[in-house]
Amino acid sequence: MTWKKAVLVLSVVIVLILTLIAVRPSEIAELREHTDIRLSHSAKVPFQHSFALKGLALSGSWEGSGSAEVWLVGGEKRYLVLDTKSVPAVLEFSSFGTRFDSACTETCSIPPLQAEYLLVVLSGPGFLTIDSYHMSIPLEPTGFLSYPKTVFDLPMPNHALFLISLLLFISVIGAHTLGHYCQNPVTKRIVIMVFLGAFIALGSVFGVTLITPTAAFTVVTKQAVSVFAAFVLIALLVLTAYEIIVHKQPGSKQDVWKDLEDAEEKWEK
């Protein structure tokens, strides 16, 4: 069918573009620094790094009935990093509090900023714990010379986008191929659903990657789609095994005996 061919062509184009995006050199390095900051009052936390920031996120927890705001300050510029009022409310335990991971309000992506300190403003009783900084740093020729690399987790190649694209592409091609061999109408409908679902998932990854490549929504979308891709691949394997088992030729031995009987009758005549 024409629409299936169009889906296959679009899938090939999308996978090629996502592969180029996944393997191209990045102009930004993402580093994480472990910290041990626990505050029960407003304070200034010095940011003792000489490099500029393109983004900053925080991981940690908040305990208490009040609220806290964390601002990134550099020169005359100030950006809101965290507001605990916007952290989803969960049941607090005495040792953990309300957890936040890679939280960034206005600092997910900012113009290069030479940060001076973090301004923590606490309103009401509570304890703010910051476990780690997640920093985006522009790659410059001399930028890495001053990095204290023993402090950071060294950046590793991230092939997540390429692997998700590859799994979904295999699912699209596999479902299309299996659809030609399915004889059971129910199985054929399921295969078509898998075919369209894998293509829609591939398109959603492509869309969020182009529109908001660094947003938290994009990260969540990729995680959800990666789980979906794994289940789709397993479903294809199960459907393939089902078709092989159900449509085996059970009467092969009987056909052999029938051929022998026909040959014997011809020989007698």
Coordinates of C-alpha atoms in Angstrom, one line a residue:
M1 CA 0.0 0.0 0.0
T2 CA 1.1 3.5 -0.7
W3 CA 0.8 4.8 2.8
K4 CA 3.0 2.0 4.1
K5 CA 5.7 3.0 1.6
A6 CA 5.4 6.6 2.7
V7 CA 5.9 5.6 6.3
L8 CA 8.9 3.5 5.5
V9 CA 10.5 6.4 3.5
L10 CA 9.8 8.8 6.3
S11 CA 11.3 6.4 8.9
V12 CA 14.5 6.1 6.9
V13 CA 14.8 9.9 6.6
I14 CA 14.1 10.4 10.4
V15 CA 16.6 7.8 11.4
L16 CA 19.3 9.3 9.2
I17 CA 18.7 12.7 10.7
L18 CA 18.6 11.5 14.3
T19 CA 21.8 9.5 13.7
L20 CA 23.6 12.7 12.4
I21 CA 22.3 14.5 15.5
A22 CA 23.5 11.8 17.8
V23 CA 27.0 11.5 16.4
R24 CA 27.8 15.1 15.7
P25 CA 30.4 16.8 18.0
S26 CA 28.7 18.8 20.7
E27 CA 29.6 22.4 21.4
I28 CA 28.6 22.0 25.1
A29 CA 30.1 19.7 27.7
E30 CA 27.9 18.4 30.5
L31 CA 29.6 17.9 33.8
R32 CA 28.5 17.0 37.3
E33 CA 30.0 18.0 40.5
H34 CA 29.1 16.2 43.8
T35 CA 28.4 18.6 46.7
D36 CA 27.5 18.3 50.3
I37 CA 25.5 21.4 51.0
R38 CA 22.8 21.5 53.7
L39 CA 21.2 24.8 54.7
S40 CA 18.5 25.7 57.2
H41 CA 18.7 29.5 56.6
S42 CA 19.3 31.9 53.7
A43 CA 22.9 32.1 52.6
K44 CA 25.3 32.8 49.7
V45 CA 27.1 29.7 48.4
P46 CA 30.3 30.7 46.5
F47 CA 30.6 29.3 43.0
Q48 CA 34.3 28.7 42.8
H49 CA 34.8 27.9 39.1
S50 CA 36.5 30.0 36.5
F51 CA 34.6 28.8 33.5
A52 CA 31.4 30.2 32.1
L53 CA 28.1 28.3 32.4
K54 CA 25.5 27.6 29.6
G55 CA 23.2 25.9 32.0
L56 CA 22.9 24.7 35.7
A57 CA 20.6 22.2 37.4
L58 CA 20.5 21.0 40.9
S59 CA 19.8 17.6 42.6
G60 CA 19.0 17.2 46.2
S61 CA 16.0 17.4 48.6
W62 CA 13.8 19.7 50.6
E63 CA 12.4 19.1 54.1
G64 CA 10.0 21.3 55.9
S65 CA 6.8 23.3 55.8
G66 CA 8.4 26.4 54.3
S67 CA 9.9 26.9 50.9
A68 CA 13.3 27.7 49.3
E69 CA 14.5 29.5 46.2
V70 CA 18.0 29.2 44.7
W71 CA 19.3 31.9 42.4
L72 CA 22.4 31.8 40.2
V73 CA 24.1 35.2 40.3
G74 CA 26.8 36.5 38.1
G75 CA 27.6 40.2 37.7
E76 CA 24.3 42.0 37.3
K77 CA 22.4 39.0 36.0
R78 CA 20.3 36.6 38.2
Y79 CA 18.5 33.4 37.2
L80 CA 16.2 31.3 39.2
V81 CA 17.5 27.7 39.5
L82 CA 15.1 26.2 41.9
D83 CA 11.8 27.0 43.6
T84 CA 10.7 24.2 45.9
K85 CA 7.1 25.4 45.6
S86 CA 7.2 24.0 42.0
V87 CA 8.6 20.7 43.1
P88 CA 5.9 18.0 42.9
A89 CA 4.6 17.3 46.4
V90 CA 5.3 13.8 47.6
L91 CA 5.0 12.1 50.9
E92 CA 8.0 13.1 53.0
F93 CA 10.0 10.7 55.1
S94 CA 12.1 12.0 58.0
S95 CA 15.4 11.0 56.3
F96 CA 14.7 11.9 52.7
G97 CA 12.3 14.8 52.3
T98 CA 10.9 15.8 48.9
R99 CA 13.4 14.8 46.2
F100 CA 14.3 16.9 43.1
D101 CA 16.7 15.7 40.3
S102 CA 18.3 17.9 37.7
A103 CA 16.0 20.8 38.6
C104 CA 16.3 24.0 36.6
T105 CA 13.7 26.8 36.2
E106 CA 15.4 29.5 34.2
T107 CA 18.9 28.0 34.0
C108 CA 18.3 25.0 31.8
S109 CA 19.8 27.0 28.9
I110 CA 21.2 30.5 29.4
P111 CA 23.7 32.8 27.7
P112 CA 27.3 32.2 28.8
L113 CA 27.5 33.4 32.4
Q114 CA 30.5 33.8 34.7
A115 CA 28.8 32.7 37.9
E116 CA 29.8 34.2 41.2
Y117 CA 27.6 32.5 43.8
L118 CA 24.3 30.8 44.5
L119 CA 21.8 32.8 46.5
V120 CA 19.6 30.6 48.7
V121 CA 16.5 32.2 50.1
L122 CA 14.6 30.2 52.7
S123 CA 11.0 31.2 53.7
G124 CA 9.8 29.4 56.7
P125 CA 11.2 26.4 58.5
G126 CA 13.0 23.7 56.5
F127 CA 16.3 22.2 55.3
L128 CA 17.6 22.4 51.8
T129 CA 20.1 19.7 50.7
I130 CA 22.0 20.0 47.4
D131 CA 23.8 16.8 46.4
S132 CA 25.2 17.7 43.0
Y133 CA 25.5 20.4 40.4
H134 CA 24.7 19.6 36.8
M135 CA 26.6 22.1 34.6
S136 CA 26.6 22.8 30.9
I137 CA 29.8 24.4 29.7
P138 CA 30.6 25.8 26.3
L139 CA 33.6 24.1 24.7
E140 CA 36.3 26.6 24.0
P141 CA 39.9 25.9 22.9
T142 CA 41.3 26.8 26.3
G143 CA 38.3 25.9 28.4
F144 CA 39.4 22.5 29.7
L145 CA 42.8 23.6 30.8
S146 CA 41.6 25.0 34.1
Y147 CA 39.1 22.2 34.9
P148 CA 39.7 20.3 38.1
K149 CA 38.9 17.0 36.4
T150 CA 39.4 15.0 39.6
V151 CA 36.2 16.7 40.9
F152 CA 34.0 16.0 37.9
D153 CA 32.4 12.9 36.4
L154 CA 34.2 12.8 33.1
P155 CA 31.7 13.1 30.2
M156 CA 31.1 9.8 28.4
P157 CA 29.7 9.3 24.9
N158 CA 25.9 9.1 25.0
H159 CA 24.5 6.8 22.4
A160 CA 20.9 6.8 23.8
L161 CA 19.4 8.7 20.9
F162 CA 21.0 6.5 18.3
L163 CA 20.0 3.3 20.1
I164 CA 16.4 4.4 20.5
S165 CA 16.2 5.4 16.8
L166 CA 17.7 2.0 15.8
L167 CA 15.3 0.0 17.9
L168 CA 12.3 1.9 16.5
F169 CA 13.5 1.6 13.0
I170 CA 14.0 -2.2 13.4
S171 CA 10.5 -2.4 14.8
V172 CA 9.0 -0.5 11.8
I173 CA 10.9 -2.6 9.3
G174 CA 10.2 -5.9 11.2
A175 CA 6.5 -5.2 11.5
H176 CA 6.2 -4.3 7.8
T177 CA 8.0 -7.5 6.8
L178 CA 6.0 -9.7 9.2
G179 CA 2.8 -8.2 7.9
H180 CA 3.4 -9.9 4.5
Y181 CA 3.6 -13.4 6.1
C182 CA 0.8 -13.2 8.6
Q183 CA -2.2 -15.3 7.8
N184 CA -4.2 -14.8 10.9
P185 CA -6.4 -11.6 10.6
V186 CA -6.0 -10.8 14.3
T187 CA -2.2 -11.1 14.2
K188 CA -2.2 -9.0 11.1
R189 CA -4.1 -6.2 12.8
I190 CA -1.7 -6.3 15.8
V191 CA 1.3 -6.1 13.5
I192 CA -0.2 -3.0 11.8
M193 CA -0.7 -1.4 15.2
V194 CA 2.9 -2.2 16.1
F195 CA 4.0 -0.7 12.8
L196 CA 2.1 2.5 13.3
G197 CA 3.0 2.8 17.0
A198 CA 6.7 2.4 16.3
F199 CA 6.6 5.1 13.6
I200 CA 4.6 7.5 15.9
A201 CA 7.2 6.9 18.7
L202 CA 10.0 7.6 16.2
G203 CA 8.4 10.8 15.1
S204 CA 7.8 12.0 18.6
V205 CA 11.5 11.5 19.5
F206 CA 12.4 13.4 16.3
G207 CA 10.1 16.2 17.1
V208 CA 11.2 16.8 20.7
T209 CA 14.8 16.5 19.7
L210 CA 14.5 19.3 17.2
I211 CA 12.2 21.6 19.1
T212 CA 13.5 21.3 22.7
P213 CA 16.7 19.2 22.7
T214 CA 17.7 20.1 26.3
A215 CA 14.4 20.4 28.0
A216 CA 13.3 18.0 30.8
F217 CA 10.3 17.0 28.8
T218 CA 12.6 15.7 26.1
V219 CA 14.5 13.6 28.5
V220 CA 11.3 12.1 29.9
T221 CA 9.9 11.5 26.4
K222 CA 13.1 9.6 25.4
Q223 CA 13.0 7.5 28.5
A224 CA 9.3 6.6 27.9
V225 CA 9.9 5.8 24.2
S226 CA 13.0 3.7 25.0
V227 CA 10.8 1.5 27.2
F228 CA 8.1 1.4 24.5
A229 CA 10.7 0.4 21.9
A230 CA 11.9 -2.5 24.0
F231 CA 8.3 -3.8 24.5
V232 CA 7.6 -3.4 20.8
L233 CA 10.7 -5.5 19.8
I234 CA 9.7 -8.2 22.3
A235 CA 6.1 -8.2 20.9
L236 CA 7.5 -8.6 17.3
L237 CA 9.6 -11.6 18.4
V238 CA 6.5 -13.2 20.1
L239 CA 4.3 -12.6 17.1
T240 CA 7.0 -14.1 14.8
A241 CA 7.3 -17.2 16.9
Y242 CA 3.5 -17.5 17.1
E243 CA 3.2 -17.4 13.3
I244 CA 6.0 -20.0 12.8
I245 CA 4.4 -22.4 15.3
V246 CA 0.8 -22.0 14.2
H247 CA 1.4 -22.2 10.5
K248 CA 3.8 -25.2 10.5
Q249 CA 2.8 -27.8 8.0
P250 CA 1.5 -30.6 10.2
G251 CA 0.7 -33.1 7.4
S252 CA 4.1 -33.4 5.8
K253 CA 4.5 -37.0 6.8
Q254 CA 1.0 -37.8 5.5
D255 CA 1.8 -36.2 2.2
V256 CA 4.9 -38.4 1.8
W257 CA 2.9 -41.6 2.4
K258 CA 0.3 -40.4 -0.1
D259 CA 2.9 -39.8 -2.7
L260 CA 4.3 -43.3 -2.1
E261 CA 0.8 -44.8 -2.5
D262 CA 0.2 -42.9 -5.7
A263 CA 3.6 -44.0 -7.1
E264 CA 2.8 -47.7 -6.2
E265 CA -0.6 -47.5 -7.9
K266 CA 1.0 -46.2 -11.1
W267 CA 3.7 -48.9 -11.0
E268 CA 1.0 -51.6 -10.6
K269 CA -0.9 -50.3 -13.6

